[in-house]
């Protein structure tokens, strides 16, 4: 039976029955390609008809399950992000830009788990075994009993998993190189990605093996991005950071077995990734010049306080429409803040280019950043430096009022621990009782303008 051609977007997975230059769902250009979507015939699956006849055996919420302990990853940061280690039988997707360090992280993870006596399989679809060995050598984990193969065919991988002692961890680097002969589409297309991921997840659930998929984030539509399989896996982790900088941040986007707001911080060294247990000290380590336009923000990532530096630059615009560029923060929030500064504080930046950067390559999306970003902007605009050794946090409302935020105690304690003397925070916060850092309650953004201008 000839299958009908469908057209799917390699970025978001949207399926249409007509080709178009631009995807209607995600607005990306040139990402739609023709695919023949045949029903996925997973090998070893029983015929649908014989399944339909027998009724299901139903269970209760109260049933007894055999609980298998999580596997310790050997990285405190990775345990934190996954919610306490790898869950047997779960599927994890590790996404990130090419070259960010996904293979490095997973090679180290594989070695850590294998060294604890578990069977670990590593399937490399991108690199030859010699290259993987070279990396393992560089990372100093050559002796770890990881079983390695350079393979991209799904059926061969499944057959390998089924033979011998059941593996505890299986790493697929990367999912975009896998292909199965049961579907008629090129490797890396949405159809192949879904079929191969589905088959591997089924196998994992059956044998209590944890599978970790690597998924490259791609800007062009040549191969499908990890977004199209996010709904199938239990945990989605994104590895981010700037390639030039030494920090790497592992962030949980979805986690069926743990929290989603935790971050893991790593440092890329000559000999691989090293976990960073005190991120604030690292993020502020390059802060030596204290010119106008820089401000330290006391933030919270998951359960941990993280201090970061916010940098702003304001310059008269040579063009009619001024530029707004933001790295690590939300452009929408910057625009809101600029409007509030103009309407409520008389700081008019309508004819200025505005640049805002969160130092260290970390992305922040807490509303509590508002006041710190505003302080950096006011300082950049007026040319006055902020008070020495001070941190800022608080949400700015459209009226210019400062709203209360959570975890005041943790933020102030972390600032105190790192040697800061003053803290500008929302008024009426009662939690900060046992700190010696000087707290300056702020009710309106105009107070910040006054503090910086005088
Ligand atoms: P890699 O793990 O191959 O990235 P990905 O799998 O995400 O594409 O590593 C990327 C970069 O990390 C590479 O440019 C070199 C650097 N690197 C180090 O700095 N130290 C190391 O020990 C290793 C193995 C890699
Ligand atoms: Mg790689």
PDB file of N, CA and C in Angstrom, residues 319-355:
ATOM      1  N   UNK A 319      19.859  56.218  14.733  1.00  0.00           N
ATOM      2  CA  UNK A 319      18.739  55.930  13.829  1.00  0.00           C
ATOM      3  C   UNK A 319      17.420  56.387  14.437  1.00  0.00           C
ATOM      4  N   UNK A 320      16.400  56.421  13.601  1.00  0.00           N
ATOM      5  CA  UNK A 320      15.076  56.803  14.063  1.00  0.00           C
ATOM      6  C   UNK A 320      14.508  55.829  15.078  1.00  0.00           C
ATOM      7  N   UNK A 321      14.683  54.531  14.783  1.00  0.00           N
ATOM      8  CA  UNK A 321      14.176  53.510  15.704  1.00  0.00           C
ATOM      9  C   UNK A 321      15.347  52.996  16.538  1.00  0.00           C
ATOM     10  N   UNK A 322      15.341  53.289  17.820  1.00  0.00           N
ATOM     11  CA  UNK A 322      16.488  52.842  18.619  1.00  0.00           C
ATOM     12  C   UNK A 322      16.529  51.323  18.792  1.00  0.00           C
ATOM     13  N   UNK A 323      17.737  50.799  18.990  1.00  0.00           N
ATOM     14  CA  UNK A 323      17.930  49.356  19.158  1.00  0.00           C
ATOM     15  C   UNK A 323      17.727  48.946  20.604  1.00  0.00           C
ATOM     16  N   UNK A 324      17.131  47.785  20.799  1.00  0.00           N
ATOM     17  CA  UNK A 324      17.051  47.169  22.120  1.00  0.00           C
ATOM     18  C   UNK A 324      17.586  45.765  21.990  1.00  0.00           C
ATOM     19  N   UNK A 325      18.692  45.465  22.652  1.00  0.00           N
ATOM     20  CA  UNK A 325      19.259  44.119  22.562  1.00  0.00           C
ATOM     21  C   UNK A 325      19.418  43.558  23.970  1.00  0.00           C
ATOM     22  N   UNK A 326      18.952  42.329  24.155  1.00  0.00           N
ATOM     23  CA  UNK A 326      18.983  41.711  25.477  1.00  0.00           C
ATOM     24  C   UNK A 326      19.634  40.335  25.387  1.00  0.00           C
ATOM     25  N   UNK A 327      20.566  40.060  26.278  1.00  0.00           N
ATOM     26  CA  UNK A 327      21.140  38.717  26.347  1.00  0.00           C
ATOM     27  C   UNK A 327      20.872  38.164  27.737  1.00  0.00           C
ATOM     28  N   UNK A 328      20.167  37.044  27.789  1.00  0.00           N
ATOM     29  CA  UNK A 328      19.921  36.382  29.071  1.00  0.00           C
ATOM     30  C   UNK A 328      18.683  36.847  29.811  1.00  0.00           C
ATOM     31  N   UNK A 329      17.935  37.779  29.225  1.00  0.00           N
ATOM     32  CA  UNK A 329      16.710  38.245  29.872  1.00  0.00           C
ATOM     33  C   UNK A 329      15.634  38.414  28.817  1.00  0.00           C
ATOM     34  N   UNK A 330      14.437  38.862  29.232  1.00  0.00           N
ATOM     35  CA  UNK A 330      13.303  38.932  28.341  1.00  0.00           C
ATOM     36  C   UNK A 330      13.168  40.334  27.724  1.00  0.00           C
ATOM     37  N   UNK A 331      13.092  40.416  26.401  1.00  0.00           N
ATOM     38  CA  UNK A 331      12.972  41.715  25.724  1.00  0.00           C
ATOM     39  C   UNK A 331      11.675  42.423  26.099  1.00  0.00           C
ATOM     40  N   UNK A 332      10.613  41.646  26.239  1.00  0.00           N
ATOM     41  CA  UNK A 332       9.312  42.214  26.612  1.00  0.00           C
ATOM     42  C   UNK A 332       9.388  42.933  27.948  1.00  0.00           C
ATOM     43  N   UNK A 333      10.083  42.323  28.897  1.00  0.00           N
ATOM     44  CA  UNK A 333      10.204  42.924  30.232  1.00  0.00           C
ATOM     45  C   UNK A 333      11.067  44.175  30.188  1.00  0.00           C
ATOM     46  N   UNK A 334      12.092  44.144  29.323  1.00  0.00           N
ATOM     47  CA  UNK A 334      12.935  45.344  29.195  1.00  0.00           C
ATOM     48  C   UNK A 334      12.093  46.501  28.673  1.00  0.00           C
ATOM     49  N   UNK A 335      11.269  46.224  27.666  1.00  0.00           N
ATOM     50  CA  UNK A 335      10.430  47.282  27.100  1.00  0.00           C
ATOM     51  C   UNK A 335       9.455  47.820  28.130  1.00  0.00           C
ATOM     52  N   UNK A 336       8.908  46.925  28.957  1.00  0.00           N
ATOM     53  CA  UNK A 336       7.992  47.350  30.014  1.00  0.00           C
ATOM     54  C   UNK A 336       8.719  48.276  30.999  1.00  0.00           C
ATOM     55  N   UNK A 337       9.934  47.850  31.359  1.00  0.00           N
ATOM     56  CA  UNK A 337      10.722  48.620  32.318  1.00  0.00           C
ATOM     57  C   UNK A 337      11.050  50.005  31.768  1.00  0.00           C
ATOM     58  N   UNK A 338      11.371  50.077  30.478  1.00  0.00           N
ATOM     59  CA  UNK A 338      11.695  51.362  29.858  1.00  0.00           C
ATOM     60  C   UNK A 338      10.478  52.277  29.869  1.00  0.00           C
ATOM     61  N   UNK A 339       9.293  51.673  29.638  1.00  0.00           N
ATOM     62  CA  UNK A 339       8.060  52.460  29.661  1.00  0.00           C
ATOM     63  C   UNK A 339       7.783  52.976  31.067  1.00  0.00           C
ATOM     64  N   UNK A 340       8.006  52.133  32.083  1.00  0.00           N
ATOM     65  CA  UNK A 340       7.772  52.550  33.469  1.00  0.00           C
ATOM     66  C   UNK A 340       8.758  53.653  33.861  1.00  0.00           C
ATOM     67  N   UNK A 341      10.016  53.497  33.447  1.00  0.00           N
ATOM     68  CA  UNK A 341      11.031  54.516  33.765  1.00  0.00           C
ATOM     69  C   UNK A 341      10.648  55.860  33.164  1.00  0.00           C
ATOM     70  N   UNK A 342      10.080  55.818  31.953  1.00  0.00           N
ATOM     71  CA  UNK A 342       9.705  57.064  31.289  1.00  0.00           C
ATOM     72  C   UNK A 342       8.459  57.680  31.926  1.00  0.00           C
ATOM     73  N   UNK A 343       7.428  56.845  32.112  1.00  0.00           N
ATOM     74  CA  UNK A 343       6.149  57.375  32.597  1.00  0.00           C
ATOM     75  C   UNK A 343       6.162  57.716  34.080  1.00  0.00           C
ATOM     76  N   UNK A 344       6.873  56.949  34.886  1.00  0.00           N
ATOM     77  CA  UNK A 344       6.787  57.146  36.342  1.00  0.00           C
ATOM     78  C   UNK A 344       8.004  57.815  36.969  1.00  0.00           C
ATOM     79  N   UNK A 345       9.153  57.763  36.274  1.00  0.00           N
ATOM     80  CA  UNK A 345      10.373  58.305  36.894  1.00  0.00           C
ATOM     81  C   UNK A 345      11.013  59.410  36.070  1.00  0.00           C
ATOM     82  N   UNK A 346      10.435  59.723  34.921  1.00  0.00           N
ATOM     83  CA  UNK A 346      10.974  60.796  34.092  1.00  0.00           C
ATOM     84  C   UNK A 346      12.290  60.486  33.401  1.00  0.00           C
ATOM     85  N   UNK A 347      12.643  59.201  33.317  1.00  0.00           N
ATOM     86  CA  UNK A 347      13.875  58.830  32.615  1.00  0.00           C
ATOM     87  C   UNK A 347      13.480  58.411  31.199  1.00  0.00           C
ATOM     88  N   UNK A 348      13.773  59.271  30.230  1.00  0.00           N
ATOM     89  CA  UNK A 348      13.298  59.027  28.866  1.00  0.00           C
ATOM     90  C   UNK A 348      14.421  58.429  28.016  1.00  0.00           C
ATOM     91  N   UNK A 349      14.223  57.189  27.602  1.00  0.00           N
ATOM     92  CA  UNK A 349      15.247  56.497  26.814  1.00  0.00           C
ATOM     93  C   UNK A 349      14.777  56.241  25.383  1.00  0.00           C
ATOM     94  N   UNK A 350      13.717  56.956  24.978  1.00  0.00           N
ATOM     95  CA  UNK A 350      13.121  56.752  23.663  1.00  0.00           C
ATOM     96  C   UNK A 350      14.060  57.037  22.504  1.00  0.00           C
ATOM     97  N   UNK A 351      15.089  57.874  22.711  1.00  0.00           N
ATOM     98  CA  UNK A 351      16.017  58.186  21.623  1.00  0.00           C
ATOM     99  C   UNK A 351      17.371  57.542  21.844  1.00  0.00           C
ATOM    100  N   UNK A 352      17.400  56.515  22.707  1.00  0.00           N
ATOM    101  CA  UNK A 352      18.660  55.842  23.038  1.00  0.00           C
ATOM    102  C   UNK A 352      18.624  54.358  22.673  1.00  0.00           C
ATOM    103  N   UNK A 353      19.765  53.850  22.232  1.00  0.00           N
ATOM    104  CA  UNK A 353      19.910  52.405  22.085  1.00  0.00           C
ATOM    105  C   UNK A 353      20.111  51.841  23.484  1.00  0.00           C
ATOM    106  N   UNK A 354      19.504  50.704  23.761  1.00  0.00           N
ATOM    107  CA  UNK A 354      19.638  50.101  25.088  1.00  0.00           C
ATOM    108  C   UNK A 354      20.106  48.656  24.947  1.00  0.00           C
ATOM    109  N   UNK A 355      21.188  48.328  25.634  1.00  0.00           N
ATOM    110  CA  UNK A 355      21.703  46.955  25.636  1.00  0.00           C
ATOM    111  C   UNK A 355      21.693  46.452  27.066  1.00  0.00           C
TER     112      UNK A 355
END
